[in-house]
mmCIF file of C-alpha atoms in Angstrom:
data_model
loop_
_atom_site.group_PDB
_atom_site.id
_atom_site.type_symbol
_atom_site.label_atom_id
_atom_site.label_comp_id
_atom_site.label_asym_id
_atom_site.label_seq_id
_atom_site.Cartn_x
_atom_site.Cartn_y
_atom_site.Cartn_z
ATOM 1 C CA UNK A 1 62.563 73.179 -15.857
ATOM 2 C CA UNK A 2 66.336 73.321 -15.859
ATOM 3 C CA UNK A 3 68.784 75.790 -14.414
ATOM 4 C CA UNK A 4 68.532 79.200 -15.179
ATOM 5 C CA UNK A 5 68.889 79.658 -18.964
ATOM 6 C CA UNK A 6 66.367 76.689 -19.910
ATOM 7 C CA UNK A 7 62.660 76.861 -19.697
ATOM 8 C CA UNK A 8 60.982 79.988 -18.940
ATOM 9 C CA UNK A 9 57.062 79.329 -19.644
ATOM 10 C CA UNK A 10 54.265 79.232 -18.528
ATOM 11 C CA UNK A 11 53.131 75.180 -18.540
ATOM 12 C CA UNK A 12 49.563 73.641 -19.938
ATOM 13 C CA UNK A 13 48.030 76.630 -21.893
ATOM 14 C CA UNK A 14 44.015 76.733 -21.037
ATOM 15 C CA UNK A 15 43.178 75.512 -24.843
ATOM 16 C CA UNK A 16 44.124 71.758 -23.972
ATOM 17 C CA UNK A 17 43.174 71.947 -20.313
ATOM 18 C CA UNK A 18 40.019 70.021 -19.298
ATOM 19 C CA UNK A 19 38.622 70.496 -23.177
ATOM 20 C CA UNK A 20 37.836 67.412 -25.537
ATOM 21 C CA UNK A 21 40.048 68.189 -28.197
ATOM 22 C CA UNK A 22 40.732 66.315 -31.549
ATOM 23 C CA UNK A 23 44.005 64.785 -32.088
ATOM 24 C CA UNK A 24 44.299 63.905 -35.563
ATOM 25 C CA UNK A 25 43.895 67.349 -37.012
ATOM 26 C CA UNK A 26 46.694 68.080 -38.593
ATOM 27 C CA UNK A 27 50.120 69.793 -36.993
ATOM 28 C CA UNK A 28 51.686 72.386 -38.476
ATOM 29 C CA UNK A 29 54.633 71.814 -37.332
ATOM 30 C CA UNK A 30 57.040 68.473 -38.308
ATOM 31 C CA UNK A 31 59.074 66.620 -36.514
ATOM 32 C CA UNK A 32 62.683 67.177 -37.708
ATOM 33 C CA UNK A 33 63.387 63.189 -39.238
ATOM 34 C CA UNK A 34 67.514 63.492 -38.718
ATOM 35 C CA UNK A 35 67.624 64.291 -35.213
ATOM 36 C CA UNK A 36 64.337 61.641 -34.197
ATOM 37 C CA UNK A 37 64.628 58.456 -33.052
ATOM 38 C CA UNK A 38 62.499 55.560 -32.900
ATOM 39 C CA UNK A 39 62.726 52.630 -31.370
ATOM 40 C CA UNK A 40 59.460 50.095 -31.162
ATOM 41 C CA UNK A 41 59.939 46.283 -28.931
ATOM 42 C CA UNK A 42 60.702 43.772 -31.652
ATOM 43 C CA UNK A 43 58.034 40.699 -29.868
ATOM 44 C CA UNK A 44 55.615 41.497 -26.748
ATOM 45 C CA UNK A 45 57.900 41.360 -23.661
ATOM 46 C CA UNK A 46 56.115 38.666 -21.426
ATOM 47 C CA UNK A 47 55.715 38.661 -17.697
ATOM 48 C CA UNK A 48 55.193 35.181 -17.488
ATOM 49 C CA UNK A 49 54.497 35.370 -13.697
ATOM 50 C CA UNK A 50 51.258 36.713 -14.151
ATOM 51 C CA UNK A 51 50.402 35.546 -17.742
ATOM 52 C CA UNK A 52 51.057 38.891 -19.512
ATOM 53 C CA UNK A 53 53.025 41.503 -21.856
ATOM 54 C CA UNK A 54 54.236 44.673 -22.549
ATOM 55 C CA UNK A 55 55.340 46.276 -25.396
ATOM 56 C CA UNK A 56 56.846 49.313 -26.018
ATOM 57 C CA UNK A 57 57.574 52.025 -28.208
ATOM 58 C CA UNK A 58 59.887 55.193 -27.277
ATOM 59 C CA UNK A 59 60.790 57.934 -29.702
ATOM 60 C CA UNK A 60 63.811 60.550 -28.445
ATOM 61 C CA UNK A 61 63.051 64.439 -30.578
ATOM 62 C CA UNK A 62 66.293 66.627 -30.350
ATOM 63 C CA UNK A 63 65.153 69.989 -29.279
ATOM 64 C CA UNK A 64 65.643 72.465 -31.426
ATOM 65 C CA UNK A 65 67.987 75.413 -31.017
ATOM 66 C CA UNK A 66 68.332 78.073 -33.332
ATOM 67 C CA UNK A 67 70.385 79.786 -32.111
ATOM 68 C CA UNK A 68 73.041 76.652 -31.560
ATOM 69 C CA UNK A 69 71.060 74.467 -34.352
ATOM 70 C CA UNK A 70 74.041 71.572 -33.809
ATOM 71 C CA UNK A 71 73.602 71.818 -30.322
ATOM 72 C CA UNK A 72 73.350 67.646 -29.418
ATOM 73 C CA UNK A 73 70.485 65.557 -27.609
ATOM 74 C CA UNK A 74 70.743 66.289 -23.798
ATOM 75 C CA UNK A 75 68.113 63.056 -22.359
ATOM 76 C CA UNK A 76 68.687 59.678 -22.760
ATOM 77 C CA UNK A 77 66.801 56.591 -22.282
ATOM 78 C CA UNK A 78 67.478 53.265 -21.500
ATOM 79 C CA UNK A 79 65.200 49.904 -21.982
ATOM 80 C CA UNK A 80 66.687 46.932 -20.211
ATOM 81 C CA UNK A 81 64.200 43.595 -20.599
ATOM 82 C CA UNK A 82 65.054 40.411 -18.271
ATOM 83 C CA UNK A 83 66.509 42.309 -15.439
ATOM 84 C CA UNK A 84 69.018 40.186 -13.904
ATOM 85 C CA UNK A 85 68.737 37.358 -16.303
ATOM 86 C CA UNK A 86 64.524 37.485 -14.802
ATOM 87 C CA UNK A 87 62.027 37.420 -17.311
ATOM 88 C CA UNK A 88 59.531 38.751 -15.000
ATOM 89 C CA UNK A 89 61.113 41.748 -14.699
ATOM 90 C CA UNK A 90 61.965 45.096 -17.359
ATOM 91 C CA UNK A 91 63.274 48.109 -16.818
ATOM 92 C CA UNK A 92 62.132 51.821 -18.315
ATOM 93 C CA UNK A 93 64.307 54.529 -17.844
ATOM 94 C CA UNK A 94 64.307 58.969 -18.695
ATOM 95 C CA UNK A 95 66.522 60.934 -18.407
ATOM 96 C CA UNK A 96 66.555 64.674 -19.180
ATOM 97 C CA UNK A 97 70.164 66.530 -19.107
ATOM 98 C CA UNK A 98 70.755 69.666 -18.521
ATOM 99 C CA UNK A 99 73.702 72.349 -18.077
ATOM 100 C CA UNK A 100 77.137 72.158 -20.828
ATOM 101 C CA UNK A 101 77.736 68.761 -20.183
ATOM 102 C CA UNK A 102 73.860 67.864 -19.804
ATOM 103 C CA UNK A 103 74.440 65.225 -22.542
ATOM 104 C CA UNK A 104 77.570 63.324 -20.896
ATOM 105 C CA UNK A 105 75.638 63.172 -17.173
ATOM 106 C CA UNK A 106 72.193 61.966 -18.152
ATOM 107 C CA UNK A 107 74.122 59.452 -20.743
ATOM 108 C CA UNK A 108 76.559 58.320 -17.668
ATOM 109 C CA UNK A 109 73.503 58.166 -16.056
ATOM 110 C CA UNK A 110 71.496 56.693 -18.088
ATOM 111 C CA UNK A 111 75.136 53.363 -18.059
ATOM 112 C CA UNK A 112 75.922 53.385 -14.498
ATOM 113 C CA UNK A 113 72.251 53.299 -12.854
ATOM 114 C CA UNK A 114 70.906 49.664 -14.717
ATOM 115 C CA UNK A 115 74.585 48.689 -14.502
ATOM 116 C CA UNK A 116 73.925 48.612 -10.278
ATOM 117 C CA UNK A 117 70.802 46.898 -10.349
ATOM 118 C CA UNK A 118 71.252 44.595 -12.299
ATOM 119 C CA UNK A 119 74.509 44.105 -10.252
ATOM 120 C CA UNK A 120 72.975 43.647 -6.682
ATOM 121 C CA UNK A 121 71.640 40.664 -5.286
ATOM 122 C CA UNK A 122 68.966 42.341 -3.357
ATOM 123 C CA UNK A 123 67.126 44.240 -6.142
ATOM 124 C CA UNK A 124 64.239 41.872 -6.574
ATOM 125 C CA UNK A 125 63.423 41.042 -2.715
ATOM 126 C CA UNK A 126 63.793 45.119 -1.696
ATOM 127 C CA UNK A 127 63.741 47.000 -4.455
ATOM 128 C CA UNK A 128 62.878 50.577 -3.216
ATOM 129 C CA UNK A 129 66.070 49.635 -0.658
ATOM 130 C CA UNK A 130 68.437 49.268 -4.125
ATOM 131 C CA UNK A 131 66.827 52.337 -6.196
ATOM 132 C CA UNK A 132 67.951 54.314 -3.003
ATOM 133 C CA UNK A 133 71.389 52.467 -3.181
ATOM 134 C CA UNK A 134 71.977 52.476 -6.338
ATOM 135 C CA UNK A 135 71.081 56.305 -7.534
ATOM 136 C CA UNK A 136 73.045 57.321 -4.480
ATOM 137 C CA UNK A 137 75.901 55.317 -5.913
ATOM 138 C CA UNK A 138 75.760 56.573 -9.519
ATOM 139 C CA UNK A 139 75.687 59.730 -7.694
ATOM 140 C CA UNK A 140 78.694 59.209 -6.255
ATOM 141 C CA UNK A 141 80.404 57.991 -9.371
ATOM 142 C CA UNK A 142 79.088 61.325 -11.438
ATOM 143 C CA UNK A 143 80.659 63.164 -9.116
ATOM 144 C CA UNK A 144 84.645 61.502 -9.217
ATOM 145 C CA UNK A 145 84.177 61.172 -12.519
ATOM 146 C CA UNK A 146 85.851 63.019 -15.123
ATOM 147 C CA UNK A 147 82.771 65.244 -16.120
ATOM 148 C CA UNK A 148 82.513 68.324 -14.728
ATOM 149 C CA UNK A 149 78.983 67.855 -12.887
ATOM 150 C CA UNK A 150 79.348 71.878 -10.930
ATOM 151 C CA UNK A 151 76.518 73.033 -13.006
ATOM 152 C CA UNK A 152 75.479 70.285 -15.026
ATOM 153 C CA UNK A 153 73.839 66.235 -14.129
ATOM 154 C CA UNK A 154 70.319 64.346 -15.410
ATOM 155 C CA UNK A 155 66.943 64.205 -13.866
ATOM 156 C CA UNK A 156 66.068 60.331 -13.608
ATOM 157 C CA UNK A 157 62.280 59.080 -14.652
ATOM 158 C CA UNK A 158 62.131 55.024 -13.749
ATOM 159 C CA UNK A 159 60.302 52.137 -14.226
ATOM 160 C CA UNK A 160 60.743 48.903 -13.341
ATOM 161 C CA UNK A 161 58.239 45.941 -13.211
ATOM 162 C CA UNK A 162 58.025 42.852 -11.265
ATOM 163 C CA UNK A 163 55.838 39.892 -12.152
ATOM 164 C CA UNK A 164 52.441 42.809 -11.705
ATOM 165 C CA UNK A 165 54.354 45.593 -9.478
ATOM 166 C CA UNK A 166 56.233 48.730 -10.883
ATOM 167 C CA UNK A 167 58.747 50.284 -9.084
ATOM 168 C CA UNK A 168 58.650 53.617 -9.542
ATOM 169 C CA UNK A 169 61.953 56.088 -9.063
ATOM 170 C CA UNK A 170 61.992 59.891 -9.938
ATOM 171 C CA UNK A 171 64.661 62.569 -9.225
ATOM 172 C CA UNK A 172 63.901 65.841 -10.990
ATOM 173 C CA UNK A 173 61.013 66.851 -12.885
ATOM 174 C CA UNK A 174 60.322 64.272 -15.322
ATOM 175 C CA UNK A 175 57.470 62.197 -14.988
ATOM 176 C CA UNK A 176 55.847 59.232 -15.472
ATOM 177 C CA UNK A 177 51.185 58.090 -15.597
ATOM 178 C CA UNK A 178 49.642 55.443 -15.941
ATOM 179 C CA UNK A 179 46.614 55.070 -17.814
ATOM 180 C CA UNK A 180 43.824 53.987 -15.664
ATOM 181 C CA UNK A 181 40.304 53.126 -17.053
ATOM 182 C CA UNK A 182 37.285 53.547 -15.595
ATOM 183 C CA UNK A 183 33.645 53.077 -16.188
ATOM 184 C CA UNK A 184 34.179 54.368 -19.712
ATOM 185 C CA UNK A 185 36.766 57.286 -18.903
ATOM 186 C CA UNK A 186 40.266 56.193 -18.841
ATOM 187 C CA UNK A 187 41.901 58.918 -16.574
ATOM 188 C CA UNK A 188 45.810 59.468 -16.163
ATOM 189 C CA UNK A 189 47.209 58.965 -12.630
ATOM 190 C CA UNK A 190 51.009 60.466 -11.894
ATOM 191 C CA UNK A 191 53.425 57.874 -10.559
ATOM 192 C CA UNK A 192 55.913 60.473 -9.584
ATOM 193 C CA UNK A 193 55.944 63.617 -8.505
ATOM 194 C CA UNK A 194 58.037 66.893 -10.022
ATOM 195 C CA UNK A 195 60.628 67.090 -7.360
ATOM 196 C CA UNK A 196 60.542 71.539 -7.687
ATOM 197 C CA UNK A 197 60.309 74.763 -4.903
ATOM 198 C CA UNK A 198 56.199 74.993 -5.944
ATOM 199 C CA UNK A 199 56.062 72.150 -3.275
ATOM 200 C CA UNK A 200 56.335 72.781 0.375
ATOM 201 C CA UNK A 201 58.038 70.107 1.554
ATOM 202 C CA UNK A 202 60.763 70.384 -1.128
ATOM 203 C CA UNK A 203 60.573 74.100 -0.111
ATOM 204 C CA UNK A 204 60.955 73.944 3.713
ATOM 205 C CA UNK A 205 63.889 70.644 2.915
ATOM 206 C CA UNK A 206 65.945 72.971 1.300
ATOM 207 C CA UNK A 207 65.524 75.925 3.368
ATOM 208 C CA UNK A 208 66.702 74.258 5.773
ATOM 209 C CA UNK A 209 70.061 73.476 3.594
ATOM 210 C CA UNK A 210 70.736 77.368 2.967
ATOM 211 C CA UNK A 211 69.413 77.991 -0.080
ATOM 212 C CA UNK A 212 67.196 81.259 -1.077
ATOM 213 C CA UNK A 213 65.012 80.782 -3.636
ATOM 214 C CA UNK A 214 64.027 83.272 -5.401
ATOM 215 C CA UNK A 215 62.578 83.636 -9.029
ATOM 216 C CA UNK A 216 64.221 85.725 -11.895
ATOM 217 C CA UNK A 217 62.034 88.568 -11.631
ATOM 218 C CA UNK A 218 62.583 88.808 -7.679
ATOM 219 C CA UNK A 219 66.004 88.191 -7.574
ATOM 220 C CA UNK A 220 66.521 91.283 -9.771
ATOM 221 C CA UNK A 221 64.051 93.209 -8.048
ATOM 222 C CA UNK A 222 61.598 93.661 -9.827
ATOM 223 C CA UNK A 223 59.306 91.594 -7.427
ATOM 224 C CA UNK A 224 59.667 91.899 -3.811
ATOM 225 C CA UNK A 225 62.190 88.841 -2.611
ATOM 226 C CA UNK A 226 59.600 88.667 0.939
ATOM 227 C CA UNK A 227 56.860 87.275 -0.498
ATOM 228 C CA UNK A 228 57.212 83.747 -0.854
ATOM 229 C CA UNK A 229 54.275 82.572 -2.616
ATOM 230 C CA UNK A 230 54.112 81.746 -6.128
ATOM 231 C CA UNK A 231 50.702 79.361 -7.108
ATOM 232 C CA UNK A 232 51.298 76.870 -8.604
ATOM 233 C CA UNK A 233 53.412 75.210 -11.028
ATOM 234 C CA UNK A 234 50.307 73.905 -13.692
ATOM 235 C CA UNK A 235 49.436 77.839 -13.710
ATOM 236 C CA UNK A 236 52.501 80.170 -12.481
ATOM 237 C CA UNK A 237 55.245 78.240 -14.521
ATOM 238 C CA UNK A 238 56.331 81.575 -16.515
ATOM 239 C CA UNK A 239 58.907 82.449 -13.975
ATOM 240 C CA UNK A 240 59.621 80.094 -11.044
ATOM 241 C CA UNK A 241 60.935 79.864 -7.260
ATOM 242 C CA UNK A 242 64.403 78.948 -8.378
ATOM 243 C CA UNK A 243 67.121 78.096 -6.218
ATOM 244 C CA UNK A 244 70.557 80.121 -5.007
ATOM 245 C CA UNK A 245 72.980 80.332 -3.187
ATOM 246 C CA UNK A 246 73.488 82.898 0.430
ATOM 247 C CA UNK A 247 75.798 84.995 -1.891
ATOM 248 C CA UNK A 248 75.224 84.219 -5.114
ATOM 249 C CA UNK A 249 73.178 84.308 -8.751
ATOM 250 C CA UNK A 250 74.095 81.058 -9.349
ATOM 251 C CA UNK A 251 72.985 78.137 -9.478
ATOM 252 C CA UNK A 252 69.527 78.819 -9.901
ATOM 253 C CA UNK A 253 67.785 75.336 -10.176
ATOM 254 C CA UNK A 254 64.395 74.962 -11.126
ATOM 255 C CA UNK A 255 64.686 71.646 -9.199
ATOM 256 C CA UNK A 256 65.276 70.113 -5.792
ATOM 257 C CA UNK A 257 66.573 66.738 -6.979
ATOM 258 C CA UNK A 258 68.751 65.263 -9.555
ATOM 259 C CA UNK A 259 71.765 63.679 -10.117
ATOM 260 C CA UNK A 260 75.236 65.768 -9.851
ATOM 261 C CA UNK A 261 74.604 69.222 -9.680
ATOM 262 C CA UNK A 262 77.744 69.158 -7.496
ATOM 263 C CA UNK A 263 77.265 73.010 -6.647
ATOM 264 C CA UNK A 264 73.619 72.442 -6.220
ATOM 265 C CA UNK A 265 74.452 70.326 -3.708
ATOM 266 C CA UNK A 266 75.402 72.384 -0.921
ATOM 267 C CA UNK A 267 72.705 73.968 -0.864
ATOM 268 C CA UNK A 268 69.982 70.784 -0.695
ATOM 269 C CA UNK A 269 69.811 69.597 -4.272
ATOM 270 C CA UNK A 270 70.178 65.692 -3.173
ATOM 271 C CA UNK A 271 69.833 62.328 -5.124
ATOM 272 C CA UNK A 272 67.585 60.634 -3.150
ATOM 273 C CA UNK A 273 64.603 59.034 -5.406
ATOM 274 C CA UNK A 274 61.406 59.278 -4.491
ATOM 275 C CA UNK A 275 59.971 56.030 -4.563
ATOM 276 C CA UNK A 276 56.362 54.900 -5.651
ATOM 277 C CA UNK A 277 55.015 51.466 -5.795
ATOM 278 C CA UNK A 278 51.449 50.575 -7.600
ATOM 279 C CA UNK A 279 50.669 46.753 -8.074
ATOM 280 C CA UNK A 280 48.737 46.458 -11.282
ATOM 281 C CA UNK A 281 45.420 45.261 -12.541
ATOM 282 C CA UNK A 282 43.866 44.518 -15.222
ATOM 283 C CA UNK A 283 42.168 48.372 -15.642
ATOM 284 C CA UNK A 284 45.838 49.719 -15.738
ATOM 285 C CA UNK A 285 45.741 49.454 -19.738
ATOM 286 C CA UNK A 286 49.399 51.822 -19.946
ATOM 287 C CA UNK A 287 51.620 53.716 -18.803
ATOM 288 C CA UNK A 288 54.298 57.024 -19.966
ATOM 289 C CA UNK A 289 57.415 57.789 -18.711
ATOM 290 C CA UNK A 290 59.068 60.993 -19.912
ATOM 291 C CA UNK A 291 60.826 64.084 -19.730
ATOM 292 C CA UNK A 292 59.731 67.360 -19.359
ATOM 293 C CA UNK A 293 59.812 68.199 -22.951
ATOM 294 C CA UNK A 294 56.380 66.613 -23.245
ATOM 295 C CA UNK A 295 54.970 68.019 -19.782
ATOM 296 C CA UNK A 296 56.002 71.886 -19.548
ATOM 297 C CA UNK A 297 53.046 71.901 -21.795
ATOM 298 C CA UNK A 298 50.892 68.442 -21.439
ATOM 299 C CA UNK A 299 49.368 67.221 -18.829
ATOM 300 C CA UNK A 300 49.179 63.650 -17.783
ATOM 301 C CA UNK A 301 45.690 63.749 -18.428
ATOM 302 C CA UNK A 302 46.206 65.153 -22.045
ATOM 303 C CA UNK A 303 49.146 62.912 -22.830
ATOM 304 C CA UNK A 304 46.858 59.476 -22.034
ATOM 305 C CA UNK A 305 44.436 60.905 -23.999
ATOM 306 C CA UNK A 306 46.435 61.503 -26.553
ATOM 307 C CA UNK A 307 47.605 58.184 -26.468
ATOM 308 C CA UNK A 308 44.162 56.587 -26.093
ATOM 309 C CA UNK A 309 43.626 57.849 -29.368
ATOM 310 C CA UNK A 310 45.880 56.421 -31.383
ATOM 311 C CA UNK A 311 46.295 52.669 -32.039
ATOM 312 C CA UNK A 312 49.571 52.148 -32.898
ATOM 313 C CA UNK A 313 52.162 53.319 -30.493
ATOM 314 C CA UNK A 314 54.568 55.145 -33.150
ATOM 315 C CA UNK A 315 51.088 57.374 -33.853
ATOM 316 C CA UNK A 316 50.692 58.539 -30.740
ATOM 317 C CA UNK A 317 54.406 58.743 -29.556
ATOM 318 C CA UNK A 318 54.356 61.134 -32.726
ATOM 319 C CA UNK A 319 51.392 62.758 -31.901
ATOM 320 C CA UNK A 320 52.729 63.585 -28.410
ATOM 321 C CA UNK A 321 55.834 64.872 -29.610
ATOM 322 C CA UNK A 322 54.499 67.252 -32.561
ATOM 323 C CA UNK A 323 52.169 68.994 -29.822
ATOM 324 C CA UNK A 324 54.557 69.705 -27.756
ATOM 325 C CA UNK A 325 57.280 71.178 -30.264
ATOM 326 C CA UNK A 326 54.115 73.162 -31.616
ATOM 327 C CA UNK A 327 53.777 74.112 -28.131
ATOM 328 C CA UNK A 328 56.734 74.823 -27.305
ATOM 329 C CA UNK A 329 57.376 76.868 -30.331
ATOM 330 C CA UNK A 330 54.008 78.818 -29.923
ATOM 331 C CA UNK A 331 55.555 79.721 -26.742
ATOM 332 C CA UNK A 332 59.175 80.086 -27.058
ATOM 333 C CA UNK A 333 60.157 79.717 -30.931
ATOM 334 C CA UNK A 334 62.867 77.324 -29.782
ATOM 335 C CA UNK A 335 61.433 73.878 -28.171
ATOM 336 C CA UNK A 336 63.135 71.432 -25.401
ATOM 337 C CA UNK A 337 64.710 67.788 -26.260
ATOM 338 C CA UNK A 338 61.595 65.451 -25.794
ATOM 339 C CA UNK A 339 62.025 61.500 -25.044
ATOM 340 C CA UNK A 340 58.491 59.933 -24.361
ATOM 341 C CA UNK A 341 58.238 55.798 -23.883
ATOM 342 C CA UNK A 342 54.175 54.633 -24.231
ATOM 343 C CA UNK A 343 54.209 50.597 -22.856
ATOM 344 C CA UNK A 344 51.267 49.178 -22.775
ATOM 345 C CA UNK A 345 49.836 46.153 -20.656
ATOM 346 C CA UNK A 346 48.397 43.315 -22.708
ATOM 347 C CA UNK A 347 46.694 40.036 -21.066
ATOM 348 C CA UNK A 348 46.421 41.032 -17.534
ATOM 349 C CA UNK A 349 44.210 39.857 -15.466
ATOM 350 C CA UNK A 350 43.113 39.185 -12.028
ATOM 351 C CA UNK A 351 43.727 34.813 -12.467
#
């Protein structure tokens, strides 16, 4: 969920929660071929230190906006192998821009963030600290750039693979999830937590910074503003809590962290990433990095189920994007930009 002029819908339709689905059925909505980018690894990416390989495919689909048919895709992505010349370090990131200059913000961050990581001599010794430094300095540079980020910015969900360890840094409400084999099941485990006012810790943090937290209905006087409870994000996403300055009707962000958004920064929105560290094992099959154009209506488990049901990652990405596209059209008669990267883990053993 982005700024006040973007998504306002209910996540995870009941038909997709807790039910077995046949994802190979035809979908009534087609992707717009002229606005779709598909990129796949030309060869397996070796992680020689632990004797396994990575194989990735990325699909980026511009959103469908009937009133703005030429609107640019505000998502961007970055894939960098052999970070700092190290054959055991690889980077994957998705950046979901929002606001009038969202495309410029996401592209700026896509380029600057990896540049800072590559130039940080401490990266491989202390990835968590390097991530923090890179996110904050990229945010500062965006503020001082020629891009007007007063009401524009971007989320960032990134995964740095170092040997057999994932370092997942997140700012905003895009998401990463990993598929874990448990017996005969493949379960989804989130590698990031959406940073929104639905989270009690994030709600309390921005309130201390001076934010008013209200849904649109509360702002318009249709619901009592003193009721500071909005249920959970998965079932009550139709009118989510948003952040407002004390005496104004802006910025209306439905996230609590981002890069850019200098106005929202005054009421607690910041670019400090949450970093998760995960050591891989043979039960980890693949991981997914995607914008909330995918996760707005699809749960992590549904995305993993769909990805698991296709032998070809391109078919999996296309099916996930098509299902997301269909659900957006059913609920809003438009779609968000959709970007998804699926990275398969091949040949990892305990030895």
